[in-house]
mmCIF file of C-alpha atoms in Angstrom:
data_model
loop_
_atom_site.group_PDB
_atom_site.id
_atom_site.type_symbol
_atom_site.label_atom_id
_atom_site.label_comp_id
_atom_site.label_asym_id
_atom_site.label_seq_id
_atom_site.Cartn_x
_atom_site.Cartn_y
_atom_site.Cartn_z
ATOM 1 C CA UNK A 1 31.670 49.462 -26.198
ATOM 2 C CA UNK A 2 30.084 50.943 -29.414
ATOM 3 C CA UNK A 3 30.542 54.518 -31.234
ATOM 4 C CA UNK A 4 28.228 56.219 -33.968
ATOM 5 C CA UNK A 5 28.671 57.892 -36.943
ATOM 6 C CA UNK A 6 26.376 59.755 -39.355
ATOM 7 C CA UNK A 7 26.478 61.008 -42.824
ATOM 8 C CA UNK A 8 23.611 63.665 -44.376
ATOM 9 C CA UNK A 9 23.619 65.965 -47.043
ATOM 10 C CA UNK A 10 22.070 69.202 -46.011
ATOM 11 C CA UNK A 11 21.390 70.240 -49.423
ATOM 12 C CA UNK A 12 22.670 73.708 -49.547
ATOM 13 C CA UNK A 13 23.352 74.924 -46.498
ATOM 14 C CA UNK A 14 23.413 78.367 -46.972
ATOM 15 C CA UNK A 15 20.555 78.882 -49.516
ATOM 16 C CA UNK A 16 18.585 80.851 -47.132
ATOM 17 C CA UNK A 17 21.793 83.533 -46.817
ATOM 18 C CA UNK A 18 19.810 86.643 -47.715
ATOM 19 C CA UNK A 19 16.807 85.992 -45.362
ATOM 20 C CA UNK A 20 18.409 85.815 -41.931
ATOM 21 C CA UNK A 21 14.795 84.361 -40.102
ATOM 22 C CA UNK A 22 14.448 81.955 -42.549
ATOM 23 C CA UNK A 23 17.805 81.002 -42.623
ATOM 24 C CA UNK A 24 18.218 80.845 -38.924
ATOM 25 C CA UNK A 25 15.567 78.561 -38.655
ATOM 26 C CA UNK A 26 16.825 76.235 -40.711
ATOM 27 C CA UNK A 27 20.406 76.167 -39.129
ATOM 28 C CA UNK A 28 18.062 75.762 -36.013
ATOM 29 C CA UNK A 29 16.995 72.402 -37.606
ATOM 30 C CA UNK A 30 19.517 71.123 -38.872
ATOM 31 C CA UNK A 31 21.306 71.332 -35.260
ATOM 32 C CA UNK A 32 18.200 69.465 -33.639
ATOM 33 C CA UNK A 33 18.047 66.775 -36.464
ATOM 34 C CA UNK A 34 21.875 65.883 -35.420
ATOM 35 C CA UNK A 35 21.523 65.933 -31.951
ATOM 36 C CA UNK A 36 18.397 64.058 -31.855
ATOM 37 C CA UNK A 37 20.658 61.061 -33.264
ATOM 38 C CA UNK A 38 23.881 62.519 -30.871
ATOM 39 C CA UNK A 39 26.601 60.806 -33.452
ATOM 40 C CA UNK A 40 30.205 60.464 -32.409
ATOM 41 C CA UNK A 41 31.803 60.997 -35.746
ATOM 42 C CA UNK A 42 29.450 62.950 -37.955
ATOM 43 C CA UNK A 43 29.751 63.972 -42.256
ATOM 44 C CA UNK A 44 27.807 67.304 -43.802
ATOM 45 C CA UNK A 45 27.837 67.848 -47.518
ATOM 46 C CA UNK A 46 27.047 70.605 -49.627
ATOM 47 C CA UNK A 47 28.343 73.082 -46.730
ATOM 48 C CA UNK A 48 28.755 76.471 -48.389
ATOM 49 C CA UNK A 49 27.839 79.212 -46.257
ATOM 50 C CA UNK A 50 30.746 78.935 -43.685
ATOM 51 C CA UNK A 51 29.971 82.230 -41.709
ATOM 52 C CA UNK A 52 26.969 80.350 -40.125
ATOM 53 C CA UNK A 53 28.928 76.952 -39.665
ATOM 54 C CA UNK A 54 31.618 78.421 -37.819
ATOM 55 C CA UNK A 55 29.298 79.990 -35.332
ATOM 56 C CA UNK A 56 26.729 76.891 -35.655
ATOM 57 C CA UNK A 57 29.673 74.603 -34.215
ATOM 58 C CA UNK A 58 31.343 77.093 -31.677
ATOM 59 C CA UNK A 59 27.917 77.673 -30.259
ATOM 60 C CA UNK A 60 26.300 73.938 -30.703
ATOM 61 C CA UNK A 61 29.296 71.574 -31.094
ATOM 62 C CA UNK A 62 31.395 73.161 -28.640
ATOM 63 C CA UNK A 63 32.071 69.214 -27.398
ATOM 64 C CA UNK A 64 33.823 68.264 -31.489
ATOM 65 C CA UNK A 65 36.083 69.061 -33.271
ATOM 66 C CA UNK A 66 35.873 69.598 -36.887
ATOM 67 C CA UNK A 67 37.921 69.199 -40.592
ATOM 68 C CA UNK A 68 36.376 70.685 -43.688
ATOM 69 C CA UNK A 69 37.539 69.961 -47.081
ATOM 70 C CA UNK A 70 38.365 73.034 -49.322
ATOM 71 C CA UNK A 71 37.560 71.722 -53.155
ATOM 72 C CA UNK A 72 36.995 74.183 -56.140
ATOM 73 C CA UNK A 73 33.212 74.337 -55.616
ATOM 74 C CA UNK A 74 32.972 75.747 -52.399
ATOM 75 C CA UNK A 75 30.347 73.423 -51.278
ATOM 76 C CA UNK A 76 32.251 71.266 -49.264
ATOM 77 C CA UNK A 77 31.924 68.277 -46.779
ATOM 78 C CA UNK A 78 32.662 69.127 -42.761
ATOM 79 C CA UNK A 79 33.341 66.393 -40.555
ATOM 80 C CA UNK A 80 33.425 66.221 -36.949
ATOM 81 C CA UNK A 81 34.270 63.682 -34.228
ATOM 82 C CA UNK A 82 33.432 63.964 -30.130
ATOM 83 C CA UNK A 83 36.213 65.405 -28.186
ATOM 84 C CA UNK A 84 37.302 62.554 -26.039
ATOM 85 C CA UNK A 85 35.288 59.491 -27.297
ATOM 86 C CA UNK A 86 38.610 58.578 -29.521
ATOM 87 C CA UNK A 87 42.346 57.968 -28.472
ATOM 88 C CA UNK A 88 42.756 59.328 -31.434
ATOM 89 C CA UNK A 89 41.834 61.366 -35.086
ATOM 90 C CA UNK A 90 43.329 61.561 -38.071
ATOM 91 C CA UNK A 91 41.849 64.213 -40.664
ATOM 92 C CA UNK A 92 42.659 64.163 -44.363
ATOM 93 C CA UNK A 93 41.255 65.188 -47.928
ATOM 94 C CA UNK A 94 41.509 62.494 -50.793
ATOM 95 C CA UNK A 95 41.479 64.201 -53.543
ATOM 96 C CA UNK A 96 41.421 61.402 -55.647
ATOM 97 C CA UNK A 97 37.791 61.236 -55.305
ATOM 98 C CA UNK A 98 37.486 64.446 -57.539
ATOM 99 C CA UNK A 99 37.858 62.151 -60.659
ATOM 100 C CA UNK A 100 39.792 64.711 -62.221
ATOM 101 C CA UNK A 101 36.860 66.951 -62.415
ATOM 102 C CA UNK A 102 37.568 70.586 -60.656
ATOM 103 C CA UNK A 103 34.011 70.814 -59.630
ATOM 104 C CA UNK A 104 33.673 67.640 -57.256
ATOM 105 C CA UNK A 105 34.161 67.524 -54.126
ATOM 106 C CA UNK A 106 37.574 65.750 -52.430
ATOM 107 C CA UNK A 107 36.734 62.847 -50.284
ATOM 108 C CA UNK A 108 36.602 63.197 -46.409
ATOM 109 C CA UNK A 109 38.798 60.519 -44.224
ATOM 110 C CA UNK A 110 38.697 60.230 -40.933
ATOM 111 C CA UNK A 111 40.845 57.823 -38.702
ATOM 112 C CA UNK A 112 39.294 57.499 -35.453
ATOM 113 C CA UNK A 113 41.471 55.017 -32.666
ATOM 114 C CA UNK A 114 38.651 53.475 -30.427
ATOM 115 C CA UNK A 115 39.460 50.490 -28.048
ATOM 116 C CA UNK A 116 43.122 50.421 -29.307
ATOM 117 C CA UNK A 117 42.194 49.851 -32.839
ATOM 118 C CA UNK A 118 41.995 52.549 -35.883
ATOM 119 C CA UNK A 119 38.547 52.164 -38.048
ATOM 120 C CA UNK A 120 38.650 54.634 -41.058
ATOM 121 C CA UNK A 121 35.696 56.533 -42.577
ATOM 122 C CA UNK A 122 35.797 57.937 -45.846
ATOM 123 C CA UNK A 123 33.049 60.446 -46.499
ATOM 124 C CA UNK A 124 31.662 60.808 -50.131
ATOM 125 C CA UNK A 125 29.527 63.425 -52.544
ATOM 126 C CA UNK A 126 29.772 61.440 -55.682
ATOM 127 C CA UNK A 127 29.006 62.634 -59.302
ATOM 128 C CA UNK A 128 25.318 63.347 -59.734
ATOM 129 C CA UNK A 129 23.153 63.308 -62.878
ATOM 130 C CA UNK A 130 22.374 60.282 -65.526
ATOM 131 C CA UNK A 131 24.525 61.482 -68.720
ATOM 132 C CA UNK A 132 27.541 59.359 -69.559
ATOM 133 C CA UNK A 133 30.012 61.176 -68.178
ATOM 134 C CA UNK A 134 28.900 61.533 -64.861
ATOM 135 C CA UNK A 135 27.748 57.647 -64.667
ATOM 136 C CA UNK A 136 31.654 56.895 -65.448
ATOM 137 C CA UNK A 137 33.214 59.641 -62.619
ATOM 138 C CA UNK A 138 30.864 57.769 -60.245
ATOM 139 C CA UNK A 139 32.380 54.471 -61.265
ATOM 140 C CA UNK A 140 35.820 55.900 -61.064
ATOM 141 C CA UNK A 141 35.212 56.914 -57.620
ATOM 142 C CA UNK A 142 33.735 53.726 -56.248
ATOM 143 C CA UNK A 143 37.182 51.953 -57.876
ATOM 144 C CA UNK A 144 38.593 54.551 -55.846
ATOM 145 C CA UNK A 145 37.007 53.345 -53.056
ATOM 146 C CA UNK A 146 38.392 49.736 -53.449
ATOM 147 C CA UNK A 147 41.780 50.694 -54.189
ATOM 148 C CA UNK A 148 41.761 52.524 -51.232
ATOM 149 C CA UNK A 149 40.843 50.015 -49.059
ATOM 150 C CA UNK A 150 43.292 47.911 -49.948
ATOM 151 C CA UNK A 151 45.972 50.228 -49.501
ATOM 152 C CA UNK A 152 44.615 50.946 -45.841
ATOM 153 C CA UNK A 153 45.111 46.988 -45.396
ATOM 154 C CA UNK A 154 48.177 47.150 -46.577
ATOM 155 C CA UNK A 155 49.120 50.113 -43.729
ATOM 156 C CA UNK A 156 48.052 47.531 -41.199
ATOM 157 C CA UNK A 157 50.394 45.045 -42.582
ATOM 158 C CA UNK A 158 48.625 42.832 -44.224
ATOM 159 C CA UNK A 159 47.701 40.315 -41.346
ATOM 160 C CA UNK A 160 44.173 41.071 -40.897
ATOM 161 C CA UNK A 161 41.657 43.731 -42.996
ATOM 162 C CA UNK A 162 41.377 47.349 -41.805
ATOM 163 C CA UNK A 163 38.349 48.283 -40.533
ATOM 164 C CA UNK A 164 36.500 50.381 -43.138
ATOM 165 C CA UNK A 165 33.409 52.352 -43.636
ATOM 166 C CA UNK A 166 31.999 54.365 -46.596
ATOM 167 C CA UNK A 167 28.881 56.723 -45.960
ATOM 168 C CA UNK A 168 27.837 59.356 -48.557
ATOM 169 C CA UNK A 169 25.684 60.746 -51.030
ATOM 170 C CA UNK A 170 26.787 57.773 -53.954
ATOM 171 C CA UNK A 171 23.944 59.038 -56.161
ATOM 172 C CA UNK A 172 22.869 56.064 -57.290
ATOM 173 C CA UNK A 173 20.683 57.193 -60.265
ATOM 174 C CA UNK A 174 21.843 55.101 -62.697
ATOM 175 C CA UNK A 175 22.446 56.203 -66.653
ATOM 176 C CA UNK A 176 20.077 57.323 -69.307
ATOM 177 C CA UNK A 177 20.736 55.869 -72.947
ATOM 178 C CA UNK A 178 22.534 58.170 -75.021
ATOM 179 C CA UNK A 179 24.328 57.154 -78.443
ATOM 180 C CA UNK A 180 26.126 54.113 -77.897
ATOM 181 C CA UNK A 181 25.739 53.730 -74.549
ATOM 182 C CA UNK A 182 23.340 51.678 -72.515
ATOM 183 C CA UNK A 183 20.673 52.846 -70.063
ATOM 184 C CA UNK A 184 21.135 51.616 -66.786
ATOM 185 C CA UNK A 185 18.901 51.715 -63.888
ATOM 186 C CA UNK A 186 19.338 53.029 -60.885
ATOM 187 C CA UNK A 187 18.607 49.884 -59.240
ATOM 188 C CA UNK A 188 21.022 47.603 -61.191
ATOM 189 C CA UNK A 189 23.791 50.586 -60.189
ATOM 190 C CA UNK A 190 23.155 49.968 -56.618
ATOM 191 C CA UNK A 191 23.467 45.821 -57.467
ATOM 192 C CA UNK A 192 26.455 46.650 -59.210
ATOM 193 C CA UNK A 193 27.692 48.618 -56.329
ATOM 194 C CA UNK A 194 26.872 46.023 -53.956
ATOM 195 C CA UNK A 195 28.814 43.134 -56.555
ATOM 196 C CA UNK A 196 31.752 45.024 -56.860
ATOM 197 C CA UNK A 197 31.508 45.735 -52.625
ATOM 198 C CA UNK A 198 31.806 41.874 -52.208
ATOM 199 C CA UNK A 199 34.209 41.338 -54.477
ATOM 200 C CA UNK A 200 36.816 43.646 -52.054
ATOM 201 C CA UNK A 201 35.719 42.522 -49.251
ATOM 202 C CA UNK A 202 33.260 45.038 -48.631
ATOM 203 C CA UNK A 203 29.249 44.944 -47.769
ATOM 204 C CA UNK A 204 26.537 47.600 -49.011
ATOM 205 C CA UNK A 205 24.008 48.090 -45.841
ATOM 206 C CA UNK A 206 20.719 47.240 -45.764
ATOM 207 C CA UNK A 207 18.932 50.576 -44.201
ATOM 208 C CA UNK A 208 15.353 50.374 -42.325
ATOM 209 C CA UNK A 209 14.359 52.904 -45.727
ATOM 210 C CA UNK A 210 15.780 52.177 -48.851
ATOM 211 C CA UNK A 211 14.411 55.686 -50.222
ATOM 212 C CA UNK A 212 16.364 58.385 -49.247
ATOM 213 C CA UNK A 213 15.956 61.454 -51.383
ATOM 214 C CA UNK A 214 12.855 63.243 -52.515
ATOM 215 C CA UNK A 215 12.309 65.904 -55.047
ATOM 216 C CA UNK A 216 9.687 67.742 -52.771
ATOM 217 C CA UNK A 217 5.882 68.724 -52.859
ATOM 218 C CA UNK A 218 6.502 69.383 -56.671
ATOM 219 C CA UNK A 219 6.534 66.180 -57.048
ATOM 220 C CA UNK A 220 6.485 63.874 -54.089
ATOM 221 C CA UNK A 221 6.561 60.750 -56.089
ATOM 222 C CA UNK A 222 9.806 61.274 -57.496
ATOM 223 C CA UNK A 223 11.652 59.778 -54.650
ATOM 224 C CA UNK A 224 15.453 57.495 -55.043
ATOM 225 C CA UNK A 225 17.641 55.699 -53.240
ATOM 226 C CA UNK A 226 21.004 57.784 -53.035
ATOM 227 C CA UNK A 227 22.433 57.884 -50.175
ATOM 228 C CA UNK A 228 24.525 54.057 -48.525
ATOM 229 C CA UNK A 229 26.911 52.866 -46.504
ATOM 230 C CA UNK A 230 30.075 50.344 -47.237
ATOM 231 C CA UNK A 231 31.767 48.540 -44.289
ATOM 232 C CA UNK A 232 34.557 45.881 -44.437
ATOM 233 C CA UNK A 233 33.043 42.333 -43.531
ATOM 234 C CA UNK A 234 34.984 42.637 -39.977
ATOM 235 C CA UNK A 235 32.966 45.090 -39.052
ATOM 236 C CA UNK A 236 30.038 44.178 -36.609
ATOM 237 C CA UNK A 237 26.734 47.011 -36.027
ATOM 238 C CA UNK A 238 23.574 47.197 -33.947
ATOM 239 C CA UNK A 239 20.273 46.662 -35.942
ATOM 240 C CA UNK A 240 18.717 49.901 -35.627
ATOM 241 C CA UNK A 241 15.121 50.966 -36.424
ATOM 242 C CA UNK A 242 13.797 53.973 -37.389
ATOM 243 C CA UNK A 243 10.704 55.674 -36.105
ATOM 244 C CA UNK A 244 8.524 54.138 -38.800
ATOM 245 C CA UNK A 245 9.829 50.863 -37.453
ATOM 246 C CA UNK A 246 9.705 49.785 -41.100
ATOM 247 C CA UNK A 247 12.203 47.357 -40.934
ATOM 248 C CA UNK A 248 15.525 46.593 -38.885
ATOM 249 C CA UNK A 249 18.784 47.302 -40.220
ATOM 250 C CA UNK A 250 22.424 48.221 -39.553
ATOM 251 C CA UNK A 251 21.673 51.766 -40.879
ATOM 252 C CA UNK A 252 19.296 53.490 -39.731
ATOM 253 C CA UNK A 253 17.279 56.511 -42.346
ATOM 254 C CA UNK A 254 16.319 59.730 -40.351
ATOM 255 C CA UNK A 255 14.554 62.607 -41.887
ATOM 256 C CA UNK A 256 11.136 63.543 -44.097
ATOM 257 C CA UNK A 257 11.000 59.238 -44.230
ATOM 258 C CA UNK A 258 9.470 59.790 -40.611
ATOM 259 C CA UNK A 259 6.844 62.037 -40.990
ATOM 260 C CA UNK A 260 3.764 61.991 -43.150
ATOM 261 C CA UNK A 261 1.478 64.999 -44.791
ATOM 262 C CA UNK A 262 2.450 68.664 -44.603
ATOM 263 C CA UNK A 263 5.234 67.826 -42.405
ATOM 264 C CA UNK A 264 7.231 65.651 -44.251
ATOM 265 C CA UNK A 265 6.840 68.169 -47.579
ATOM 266 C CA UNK A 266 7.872 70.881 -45.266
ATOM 267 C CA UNK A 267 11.288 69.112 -43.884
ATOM 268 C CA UNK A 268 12.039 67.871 -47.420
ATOM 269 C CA UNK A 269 11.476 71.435 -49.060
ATOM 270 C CA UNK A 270 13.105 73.386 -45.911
ATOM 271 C CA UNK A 271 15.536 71.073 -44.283
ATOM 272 C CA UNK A 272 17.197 68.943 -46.845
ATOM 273 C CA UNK A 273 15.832 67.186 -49.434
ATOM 274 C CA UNK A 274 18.096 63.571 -48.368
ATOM 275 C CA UNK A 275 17.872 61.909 -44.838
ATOM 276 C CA UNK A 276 20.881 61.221 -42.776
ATOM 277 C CA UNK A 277 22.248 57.730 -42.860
ATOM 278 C CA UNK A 278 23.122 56.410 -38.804
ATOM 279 C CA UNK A 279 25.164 53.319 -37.407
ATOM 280 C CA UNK A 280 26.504 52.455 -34.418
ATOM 281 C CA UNK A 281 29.550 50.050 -34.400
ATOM 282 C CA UNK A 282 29.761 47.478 -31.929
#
């Protein structure tokens, strides 16, 4: 038995508001890029324009059911999970992951029994930008992350590790030197992650595309790797490849990476700017 889960930031969804073709198209795409994958458990972020969600998932998703998070900034992150693929779901905000910052978004957690066992997936829109202080709310939140799974080992009582998974938007884009403080690359960020992953028990995921976010046909070389997924070491996942077949991996990355030219300008300028992050656990 296996189950799937998928996280993508849909950059904006609502930007389109005030042009209703335009913006129904891209609600239209957005639906086909998530049921071309057909995920279990699924995360959005940046969801502000909740008119066109609600009638998106009663006309779409009429087979999930949905939580949405409700932080200051009123772009939030909506999960949803297939009605009757888990015993069952359990729904909450950790608001912890706001780094006591009013403008970021809480966490999303969902607790999904499958095969008689819970596996817990916290959802994440970390701190972006390369200043100081938003290098140091990400860092908060990933020590979040840790002390969180530990408590959710403690829940199960200590005799063996809960099963754990972080997807998200971790904005990986390291810190620019400022003052006193250090640059740091985005790549040594993501090492750091990965350390400090290890260290709790955790893995980062290798992807079949490390690249995952793109500025746009502005400039289509400014590309970074944002967007990951955590998982406790007892977890076990398919190797997946992508249509580029570049390489294969646990997690599989879904969007502009597959298409080349015009078209892959046009779904990073139109669609979302960040591909959607897959896995299926066995």
């Amino acid at each position: 038995m296996k189950f799937s889960a998928m996280f993508w930031n849909v950059e904006n969804f609502g930007r389109y508001i005030d042009d209703p073709d335009k913006h129904a198209q891209r609600v239209a795409r957005v639906r086909d890029h998530i049921r071309s994958l057909d995920p279990d458990l699924f995360c959005l972020s940046e969801i502000k324009d909740k008119v066109s969600l609600r009638n998106l998932l009663l006309e779409e998703f009429v087979d999930y059911d949905f939580g949405i998070t409700d932080g200051n900034e009123q772009i939030e992150l909506l999960s949803g999970w297939r009605r009757g693929k888990f015993e069952q779901v359990l729904f909450t905000q950790r608001r912890e992951f706001k780094a006591d910052s009013t403008n970021l978004r809480p966490g999303s957690l969902v607790s999904a029994r499958f095969g008689g066992e819970f596996y817990n997936f916290l959802f994440l829109h970390t701190d972006s930008g390369r200043n100081n202080r938003d290098y140091r709310n990400r860092q908060d939140m990933f020590e979040k992350i840790w002390s969180l799974k530990h408590t959710l080992d403690d829940i199960t009582g200590g005799q063996e590790p809960a099963f754990f998974m972080v997807k998200g938007d971790l904005n990986t884009m390291g810190r620019s030197k400022s003052g006193q403080f250090l640059a740091v690359s985005g790549e040594q960020e993501i090492a750091d992650l990965g350390e400090d992953a290890q260290s709790n028990g955790m893995l980062l995921l290798p992807k079949t595309h490390d690249i995952t976010w793109r500025k746009g046909p502005s400039d289509p070389n400014f590309e970074s790797n944002l967007d990951h997924s955590l998982a406790t070491i007892n977890l076990e996942f398919k190797l997946l490849s992508n249509a580029t077949g570049q390489q294969d991996a646990p997690v599989s990355v879904d969007g502009w990476n597959n298409l080349g030219g015009d078209e892959r300008d046009e779904f990073s300028e139109f669609v979302s700017d960040h591909c959607s992050v897959y896995c299926e656990i066995l």
